[in-house]
Amino acid sequence: GENVEQHPSTLSVQEGDSAVIKCTYSDSASNYFPWYKQELGKRPQLIIDIRSNVGEKKDQRIAVTLNKTAKHFSLHITETQPEDSAVYFCAAPGTYKYIFGTGTRLKVLA
Amino acid sequence: EPEVTQTPSHQVTQMGQEVILRCVPISNHLYFYWYRQILGQKVEFLVSFYNNEISEKSEIFDDQFSVERPDGSNFTLKIRSTKLEDSAMYFCASSFSGRGTDTQYFGPGTRLTVL
Protein backbone atom coordinates (compact mmCIF):
# COMPACT_ATOMS: atom_id res chain seq x y z
CA GLY A 1 0.00 0.00 0.00
CA GLU A 2 0.95 3.65 0.06
CA ASN A 3 3.56 4.44 2.67
CA VAL A 4 6.15 7.10 3.41
CA GLU A 5 8.93 6.44 5.88
CA GLN A 6 10.94 9.29 7.34
CA HIS A 7 14.21 9.26 9.28
CA PRO A 8 15.43 10.31 11.74
CA SER A 9 12.58 11.11 14.09
CA THR A 10 14.72 13.61 15.99
CA LEU A 11 17.88 15.41 14.94
CA SER A 12 20.05 17.76 16.95
CA VAL A 13 22.77 19.77 15.23
CA GLN A 14 25.06 22.60 16.23
CA GLU A 15 24.30 25.97 14.70
CA GLY A 16 26.12 26.25 11.40
CA ASP A 17 26.20 22.51 10.77
CA SER A 18 24.17 20.72 8.11
CA ALA A 19 21.06 18.62 8.63
CA VAL A 20 19.80 15.83 6.39
CA ILE A 21 16.39 14.19 6.59
CA LYS A 22 15.48 11.21 4.43
CA CYS A 23 12.20 9.80 3.20
CA THR A 24 11.32 6.70 1.23
CA TYR A 25 8.06 6.09 -0.58
CA SER A 26 6.36 3.04 -1.99
CA ASP A 27 4.31 4.19 -4.98
CA SER A 28 6.55 4.26 -8.04
CA ALA A 29 3.99 6.44 -9.85
CA SER A 30 4.60 9.31 -7.41
CA ASN A 31 6.04 12.33 -9.21
CA TYR A 32 5.84 15.27 -6.81
CA PHE A 33 7.50 15.52 -3.41
CA PRO A 34 6.98 18.48 -1.09
CA TRP A 35 8.66 19.24 2.21
CA TYR A 36 6.80 21.08 4.95
CA LYS A 37 8.07 22.84 8.04
CA GLN A 38 5.79 22.99 11.05
CA GLU A 39 6.49 25.19 14.02
CA LEU A 40 4.77 24.45 17.30
CA GLY A 41 1.02 25.02 17.05
CA LYS A 42 1.25 26.33 13.50
CA ARG A 43 0.22 25.10 10.07
CA PRO A 44 2.56 23.05 7.87
CA GLN A 45 4.35 25.48 5.55
CA LEU A 46 5.79 24.39 2.22
CA ILE A 47 9.53 25.07 2.14
CA ILE A 48 10.62 23.27 -1.01
CA ASP A 49 9.32 20.72 -3.47
CA ILE A 50 10.67 18.64 -6.32
CA ARG A 51 9.15 16.97 -9.34
CA SER A 52 10.33 13.66 -10.68
CA ASN A 53 11.85 15.10 -13.84
CA VAL A 54 14.73 16.60 -11.83
CA GLY A 55 17.18 15.05 -9.40
CA GLU A 56 17.96 18.08 -7.25
CA LYS A 57 16.56 21.47 -6.43
CA LYS A 58 18.11 24.22 -4.32
CA ASP A 59 16.70 27.30 -2.65
CA GLN A 60 19.36 29.20 -0.71
CA ARG A 61 20.26 27.02 2.31
CA ILE A 62 17.70 24.33 1.51
CA ALA A 63 18.00 21.60 -1.09
CA VAL A 64 16.07 18.48 -1.96
CA THR A 65 17.43 15.47 -3.83
CA LEU A 66 15.39 12.73 -5.43
CA ASN A 67 16.40 9.19 -6.39
CA LYS A 68 13.47 7.71 -8.29
CA THR A 69 15.14 4.36 -8.79
CA ALA A 70 15.61 3.88 -5.06
CA LYS A 71 12.35 5.69 -4.26
CA HIS A 72 13.83 8.07 -1.77
CA PHE A 73 14.22 11.81 -1.41
CA SER A 74 16.10 13.91 1.08
CA LEU A 75 16.02 17.39 2.56
CA HIS A 76 19.34 19.11 3.13
CA ILE A 77 19.66 22.23 5.26
CA THR A 78 23.09 23.88 5.31
CA GLU A 79 24.42 26.50 7.75
CA THR A 80 21.60 25.75 10.17
CA GLN A 81 20.26 28.54 12.34
CA PRO A 82 18.18 28.43 15.55
CA GLU A 83 15.08 29.47 13.58
CA ASP A 84 15.38 26.26 11.57
CA SER A 85 14.27 24.40 14.72
CA ALA A 86 10.88 22.85 13.91
CA VAL A 87 9.26 19.61 12.80
CA TYR A 88 9.82 18.77 9.15
CA PHE A 89 7.47 16.53 7.19
CA CYS A 90 8.00 14.98 3.81
CA ALA A 91 5.02 13.98 1.70
CA ALA A 92 4.37 11.88 -1.35
CA PRO A 93 1.26 12.07 -3.48
CA GLY A 94 -1.51 9.53 -3.37
CA THR A 95 -4.38 9.57 -5.83
CA TYR A 96 -6.10 12.68 -4.44
CA LYS A 97 -4.11 13.30 -1.28
CA TYR A 98 -0.72 13.61 0.31
CA ILE A 99 0.75 10.84 2.40
CA PHE A 100 2.93 12.38 5.05
CA GLY A 101 6.01 11.00 6.69
CA THR A 102 6.14 10.69 10.45
CA GLY A 103 8.09 13.92 10.89
CA THR A 104 11.57 14.89 12.06
CA ARG A 105 12.01 17.17 15.03
CA LEU A 106 15.06 19.28 14.24
CA LYS A 107 16.79 21.12 17.07
CA VAL A 108 19.52 23.59 16.19
CA LEU A 109 21.69 24.20 19.22
CA ALA A 110 23.17 27.68 19.56
CA GLU B 1 -0.53 36.36 -0.86
CA PRO B 2 -3.82 34.44 -0.62
CA GLU B 3 -4.13 32.03 2.27
CA VAL B 4 -6.47 29.30 3.43
CA THR B 5 -8.40 30.43 6.49
CA GLN B 6 -10.15 28.33 9.12
CA THR B 7 -12.60 29.02 11.92
CA PRO B 8 -12.75 28.59 14.81
CA SER B 9 -9.12 28.37 15.89
CA HIS B 10 -10.13 26.32 18.92
CA GLN B 11 -13.32 24.36 19.57
CA VAL B 12 -14.15 22.66 22.84
CA THR B 13 -17.10 20.28 22.86
CA GLN B 14 -18.65 17.55 24.94
CA MET B 15 -18.48 13.94 23.77
CA GLY B 16 -21.49 13.10 21.60
CA GLN B 17 -22.01 16.65 20.37
CA GLU B 18 -21.86 17.70 16.74
CA VAL B 19 -19.19 20.10 15.56
CA ILE B 20 -18.71 21.93 12.28
CA LEU B 21 -15.28 23.14 11.29
CA ARG B 22 -15.11 25.81 8.63
CA CYS B 23 -12.58 26.60 5.97
CA VAL B 24 -12.26 29.15 3.21
CA PRO B 25 -9.91 27.75 0.55
CA ILE B 26 -7.83 29.92 -1.77
CA SER B 27 -10.29 31.40 -4.22
CA ASN B 28 -9.10 29.92 -7.53
CA HIS B 29 -8.36 26.49 -6.12
CA LEU B 30 -10.51 23.56 -7.16
CA TYR B 31 -9.47 20.75 -4.81
CA PHE B 32 -10.08 20.82 -1.11
CA TYR B 33 -8.84 18.55 1.66
CA TRP B 34 -9.16 17.87 5.34
CA TYR B 35 -6.31 16.43 7.36
CA ARG B 36 -5.97 15.85 11.06
CA GLN B 37 -2.99 15.78 13.38
CA ILE B 38 -3.17 14.23 16.80
CA LEU B 39 -0.79 16.01 19.18
CA GLY B 40 2.80 15.05 18.47
CA GLN B 41 1.93 12.79 15.55
CA LYS B 42 2.01 13.03 11.80
CA VAL B 43 -0.52 14.70 9.55
CA GLU B 44 -3.17 12.18 8.43
CA PHE B 45 -5.40 12.47 5.39
CA LEU B 46 -9.16 12.46 5.95
CA VAL B 47 -10.87 13.41 2.71
CA SER B 48 -10.47 15.18 -0.60
CA PHE B 49 -13.24 17.02 -2.45
CA TYR B 50 -13.64 18.21 -6.00
CA ASN B 51 -16.60 19.43 -8.03
CA ASN B 52 -18.96 18.96 -5.09
CA GLU B 53 -18.03 15.32 -4.63
CA ILE B 54 -15.69 13.38 -2.43
CA SER B 55 -12.70 12.26 -4.51
CA GLU B 56 -11.11 10.06 -1.89
CA LYS B 57 -11.50 9.35 1.80
CA SER B 58 -9.45 7.50 4.36
CA GLU B 59 -10.59 4.81 6.77
CA ILE B 60 -10.65 7.49 9.47
CA PHE B 61 -13.44 9.28 7.58
CA ASP B 62 -16.32 7.07 8.68
CA ASP B 63 -20.06 7.74 8.78
CA GLN B 64 -19.63 10.24 11.59
CA PHE B 65 -17.82 12.61 9.24
CA SER B 66 -19.20 14.60 6.35
CA VAL B 67 -18.01 17.46 4.16
CA GLU B 68 -19.88 20.11 2.32
CA ARG B 69 -19.31 23.17 0.19
CA PRO B 70 -22.44 25.09 1.14
CA ASP B 71 -21.63 28.13 -0.97
CA GLY B 72 -18.95 29.40 -3.33
CA SER B 73 -16.36 30.03 -0.65
CA ASN B 74 -16.79 27.82 2.41
CA PHE B 75 -15.78 24.19 2.85
CA THR B 76 -16.94 22.48 6.03
CA LEU B 77 -16.17 19.33 7.98
CA LYS B 78 -18.91 18.03 10.24
CA ILE B 79 -18.43 15.46 12.95
CA ARG B 80 -21.87 14.20 13.96
CA SER B 81 -21.21 12.68 17.36
CA THR B 82 -17.76 13.50 18.66
CA LYS B 83 -15.63 10.99 20.52
CA LEU B 84 -12.69 11.59 22.82
CA GLU B 85 -10.34 10.26 20.15
CA ASP B 86 -11.50 12.96 17.73
CA SER B 87 -9.46 15.46 19.75
CA ALA B 88 -6.84 16.71 17.32
CA MET B 89 -5.79 19.62 15.13
CA TYR B 90 -7.81 19.67 11.93
CA PHE B 91 -6.21 21.27 8.90
CA CYS B 92 -7.98 22.29 5.74
CA ALA B 93 -5.93 22.51 2.55
CA SER B 94 -6.54 23.46 -1.04
CA SER B 95 -4.81 23.10 -4.38
CA PHE B 96 -5.44 24.19 -7.93
CA SER B 97 -5.11 20.73 -9.41
CA GLY B 98 -5.51 17.33 -7.82
CA ARG B 99 -4.00 13.88 -8.07
CA GLY B 100 -1.37 14.90 -5.55
CA THR B 101 0.75 16.61 -8.17
CA ASP B 102 0.19 20.15 -7.08
CA THR B 103 1.14 22.09 -4.00
CA GLN B 104 -1.41 21.94 -1.24
CA TYR B 105 -1.68 25.03 0.94
CA PHE B 106 -2.71 24.53 4.51
CA GLY B 107 -4.90 26.63 6.75
CA PRO B 108 -3.89 27.50 10.32
CA GLY B 109 -5.93 24.65 11.76
CA THR B 110 -8.74 24.19 14.26
CA ARG B 111 -7.81 22.59 17.53
CA LEU B 112 -10.71 20.36 18.54
CA THR B 113 -10.89 19.29 22.15
CA VAL B 114 -13.53 16.70 23.06
CA LEU B 115 -14.26 16.39 26.78
Tab-separated table of C-alpha atoms in Angstrom:
chain	number	residue	atom	x	y	z
A	1	GLY	CA	0.000	0.000	0.000
A	2	GLU	CA	0.952	3.649	0.058
A	3	ASN	CA	3.557	4.435	2.668
A	4	VAL	CA	6.149	7.097	3.411
A	5	GLU	CA	8.933	6.443	5.880
A	6	GLN	CA	10.941	9.291	7.343
A	7	HIS	CA	14.207	9.261	9.285
A	8	PRO	CA	15.425	10.311	11.736
A	9	SER	CA	12.580	11.110	14.087
A	10	THR	CA	14.716	13.614	15.986
A	11	LEU	CA	17.880	15.409	14.939
A	12	SER	CA	20.054	17.761	16.952
A	13	VAL	CA	22.770	19.768	15.233
A	14	GLN	CA	25.057	22.601	16.235
A	15	GLU	CA	24.299	25.967	14.704
A	16	GLY	CA	26.123	26.252	11.405
A	17	ASP	CA	26.200	22.513	10.766
A	18	SER	CA	24.171	20.724	8.105
A	19	ALA	CA	21.060	18.620	8.627
A	20	VAL	CA	19.800	15.833	6.393
A	21	ILE	CA	16.389	14.192	6.591
A	22	LYS	CA	15.482	11.206	4.425
A	23	CYS	CA	12.204	9.796	3.197
A	24	THR	CA	11.322	6.703	1.229
A	25	TYR	CA	8.062	6.091	-0.579
A	26	SER	CA	6.359	3.044	-1.994
A	27	ASP	CA	4.309	4.186	-4.985
A	28	SER	CA	6.546	4.264	-8.042
A	29	ALA	CA	3.986	6.441	-9.847
A	30	SER	CA	4.596	9.315	-7.414
A	31	ASN	CA	6.035	12.328	-9.210
A	32	TYR	CA	5.844	15.270	-6.811
A	33	PHE	CA	7.497	15.520	-3.411
A	34	PRO	CA	6.984	18.483	-1.092
A	35	TRP	CA	8.659	19.239	2.212
A	36	TYR	CA	6.802	21.082	4.945
A	37	LYS	CA	8.073	22.844	8.043
A	38	GLN	CA	5.788	22.993	11.048
A	39	GLU	CA	6.488	25.191	14.015
A	40	LEU	CA	4.772	24.445	17.304
A	41	GLY	CA	1.024	25.020	17.049
A	42	LYS	CA	1.248	26.329	13.499
A	43	ARG	CA	0.221	25.098	10.070
A	44	PRO	CA	2.561	23.053	7.873
A	45	GLN	CA	4.348	25.477	5.546
A	46	LEU	CA	5.793	24.390	2.222
A	47	ILE	CA	9.529	25.067	2.141
A	48	ILE	CA	10.621	23.270	-1.006
A	49	ASP	CA	9.324	20.719	-3.468
A	50	ILE	CA	10.667	18.637	-6.320
A	51	ARG	CA	9.149	16.973	-9.341
A	52	SER	CA	10.330	13.659	-10.682
A	53	ASN	CA	11.853	15.104	-13.842
A	54	VAL	CA	14.733	16.600	-11.830
A	55	GLY	CA	17.181	15.051	-9.402
A	56	GLU	CA	17.963	18.076	-7.245
A	57	LYS	CA	16.557	21.468	-6.425
A	58	LYS	CA	18.110	24.221	-4.316
A	59	ASP	CA	16.704	27.302	-2.655
A	60	GLN	CA	19.364	29.195	-0.712
A	61	ARG	CA	20.258	27.018	2.311
A	62	ILE	CA	17.704	24.331	1.507
A	63	ALA	CA	18.004	21.597	-1.090
A	64	VAL	CA	16.072	18.477	-1.965
A	65	THR	CA	17.429	15.468	-3.827
A	66	LEU	CA	15.386	12.729	-5.432
A	67	ASN	CA	16.396	9.194	-6.389
A	68	LYS	CA	13.470	7.714	-8.287
A	69	THR	CA	15.136	4.358	-8.785
A	70	ALA	CA	15.612	3.877	-5.063
A	71	LYS	CA	12.352	5.694	-4.264
A	72	HIS	CA	13.828	8.070	-1.773
A	73	PHE	CA	14.217	11.810	-1.408
A	74	SER	CA	16.104	13.907	1.081
A	75	LEU	CA	16.017	17.387	2.557
A	76	HIS	CA	19.336	19.109	3.125
A	77	ILE	CA	19.661	22.235	5.257
A	78	THR	CA	23.088	23.883	5.313
A	79	GLU	CA	24.417	26.495	7.747
A	80	THR	CA	21.604	25.748	10.169
A	81	GLN	CA	20.258	28.540	12.342
A	82	PRO	CA	18.182	28.426	15.546
A	83	GLU	CA	15.083	29.474	13.584
A	84	ASP	CA	15.377	26.264	11.574
A	85	SER	CA	14.272	24.398	14.720
A	86	ALA	CA	10.878	22.850	13.907
A	87	VAL	CA	9.261	19.612	12.803
A	88	TYR	CA	9.822	18.770	9.148
A	89	PHE	CA	7.468	16.526	7.192
A	90	CYS	CA	8.002	14.980	3.807
A	91	ALA	CA	5.018	13.984	1.699
A	92	ALA	CA	4.369	11.878	-1.349
A	93	PRO	CA	1.257	12.071	-3.475
A	94	GLY	CA	-1.507	9.527	-3.367
A	95	THR	CA	-4.376	9.570	-5.830
A	96	TYR	CA	-6.100	12.676	-4.440
A	97	LYS	CA	-4.114	13.298	-1.281
A	98	TYR	CA	-0.715	13.606	0.310
A	99	ILE	CA	0.747	10.838	2.399
A	100	PHE	CA	2.927	12.377	5.051
A	101	GLY	CA	6.010	10.998	6.687
A	102	THR	CA	6.140	10.688	10.450
A	103	GLY	CA	8.089	13.916	10.889
A	104	THR	CA	11.568	14.888	12.061
A	105	ARG	CA	12.005	17.166	15.033
A	106	LEU	CA	15.061	19.280	14.242
A	107	LYS	CA	16.793	21.125	17.073
A	108	VAL	CA	19.516	23.589	16.190
A	109	LEU	CA	21.693	24.201	19.224
A	110	ALA	CA	23.174	27.682	19.565
B	1	GLU	CA	-0.526	36.358	-0.861
B	2	PRO	CA	-3.820	34.437	-0.623
B	3	GLU	CA	-4.133	32.030	2.274
B	4	VAL	CA	-6.468	29.304	3.430
B	5	THR	CA	-8.400	30.428	6.493
B	6	GLN	CA	-10.149	28.334	9.124
B	7	THR	CA	-12.605	29.017	11.925
B	8	PRO	CA	-12.751	28.592	14.810
B	9	SER	CA	-9.125	28.366	15.890
B	10	HIS	CA	-10.129	26.316	18.920
B	11	GLN	CA	-13.316	24.361	19.568
B	12	VAL	CA	-14.151	22.662	22.835
B	13	THR	CA	-17.096	20.277	22.862
B	14	GLN	CA	-18.655	17.552	24.936
B	15	MET	CA	-18.481	13.943	23.766
B	16	GLY	CA	-21.486	13.096	21.600
B	17	GLN	CA	-22.008	16.645	20.374
B	18	GLU	CA	-21.864	17.696	16.739
B	19	VAL	CA	-19.187	20.101	15.560
B	20	ILE	CA	-18.707	21.930	12.281
B	21	LEU	CA	-15.283	23.145	11.292
B	22	ARG	CA	-15.114	25.806	8.631
B	23	CYS	CA	-12.578	26.596	5.973
B	24	VAL	CA	-12.258	29.149	3.210
B	25	PRO	CA	-9.911	27.747	0.550
B	26	ILE	CA	-7.833	29.916	-1.770
B	27	SER	CA	-10.286	31.402	-4.225
B	28	ASN	CA	-9.102	29.917	-7.532
B	29	HIS	CA	-8.365	26.487	-6.119
B	30	LEU	CA	-10.512	23.561	-7.162
B	31	TYR	CA	-9.466	20.748	-4.812
B	32	PHE	CA	-10.078	20.818	-1.109
B	33	TYR	CA	-8.837	18.554	1.659
B	34	TRP	CA	-9.164	17.872	5.342
B	35	TYR	CA	-6.313	16.427	7.360
B	36	ARG	CA	-5.972	15.850	11.060
B	37	GLN	CA	-2.995	15.777	13.376
B	38	ILE	CA	-3.169	14.228	16.804
B	39	LEU	CA	-0.788	16.011	19.177
B	40	GLY	CA	2.796	15.054	18.470
B	41	GLN	CA	1.932	12.790	15.552
B	42	LYS	CA	2.011	13.026	11.796
B	43	VAL	CA	-0.522	14.696	9.553
B	44	GLU	CA	-3.174	12.181	8.427
B	45	PHE	CA	-5.400	12.474	5.385
B	46	LEU	CA	-9.157	12.457	5.955
B	47	VAL	CA	-10.871	13.412	2.715
B	48	SER	CA	-10.470	15.182	-0.604
B	49	PHE	CA	-13.240	17.020	-2.448
B	50	TYR	CA	-13.642	18.214	-6.005
B	51	ASN	CA	-16.597	19.426	-8.030
B	52	ASN	CA	-18.962	18.959	-5.090
B	53	GLU	CA	-18.026	15.322	-4.626
B	54	ILE	CA	-15.689	13.375	-2.427
B	55	SER	CA	-12.701	12.260	-4.513
B	56	GLU	CA	-11.115	10.060	-1.887
B	57	LYS	CA	-11.497	9.352	1.805
B	58	SER	CA	-9.450	7.502	4.357
B	59	GLU	CA	-10.592	4.815	6.768
B	60	ILE	CA	-10.651	7.486	9.473
B	61	PHE	CA	-13.439	9.277	7.581
B	62	ASP	CA	-16.325	7.074	8.680
B	63	ASP	CA	-20.064	7.738	8.776
B	64	GLN	CA	-19.628	10.237	11.593
B	65	PHE	CA	-17.823	12.608	9.238
B	66	SER	CA	-19.198	14.598	6.351
B	67	VAL	CA	-18.006	17.457	4.162
B	68	GLU	CA	-19.884	20.113	2.319
B	69	ARG	CA	-19.312	23.170	0.191
B	70	PRO	CA	-22.438	25.088	1.141
B	71	ASP	CA	-21.629	28.135	-0.973
B	72	GLY	CA	-18.951	29.403	-3.331
B	73	SER	CA	-16.362	30.031	-0.654
B	74	ASN	CA	-16.794	27.815	2.408
B	75	PHE	CA	-15.784	24.193	2.850
B	76	THR	CA	-16.936	22.478	6.029
B	77	LEU	CA	-16.166	19.332	7.980
B	78	LYS	CA	-18.912	18.029	10.239
B	79	ILE	CA	-18.428	15.455	12.945
B	80	ARG	CA	-21.869	14.200	13.961
B	81	SER	CA	-21.212	12.680	17.356
B	82	THR	CA	-17.761	13.496	18.656
B	83	LYS	CA	-15.625	10.988	20.519
B	84	LEU	CA	-12.689	11.591	22.820
B	85	GLU	CA	-10.339	10.265	20.152
B	86	ASP	CA	-11.500	12.963	17.729
B	87	SER	CA	-9.458	15.458	19.747
B	88	ALA	CA	-6.836	16.714	17.322
B	89	MET	CA	-5.786	19.620	15.132
B	90	TYR	CA	-7.806	19.667	11.928
B	91	PHE	CA	-6.208	21.271	8.899
B	92	CYS	CA	-7.982	22.289	5.739
B	93	ALA	CA	-5.929	22.513	2.552
B	94	SER	CA	-6.543	23.463	-1.037
B	95	SER	CA	-4.809	23.098	-4.382
B	96	PHE	CA	-5.436	24.188	-7.933
B	97	SER	CA	-5.110	20.726	-9.414
B	98	GLY	CA	-5.512	17.326	-7.819
B	99	ARG	CA	-4.002	13.884	-8.067
B	100	GLY	CA	-1.374	14.902	-5.546
B	101	THR	CA	0.751	16.606	-8.173
B	102	ASP	CA	0.195	20.145	-7.077
B	103	THR	CA	1.143	22.092	-4.002
B	104	GLN	CA	-1.414	21.944	-1.241
B	105	TYR	CA	-1.681	25.034	0.936
B	106	PHE	CA	-2.709	24.525	4.513
B	107	GLY	CA	-4.897	26.626	6.748
B	108	PRO	CA	-3.886	27.504	10.315
B	109	GLY	CA	-5.930	24.647	11.755
B	110	THR	CA	-8.742	24.191	14.260
B	111	ARG	CA	-7.806	22.595	17.534
B	112	LEU	CA	-10.707	20.364	18.540
B	113	THR	CA	-10.893	19.286	22.154
B	114	VAL	CA	-13.525	16.696	23.057
B	115	LEU	CA	-14.258	16.391	26.777
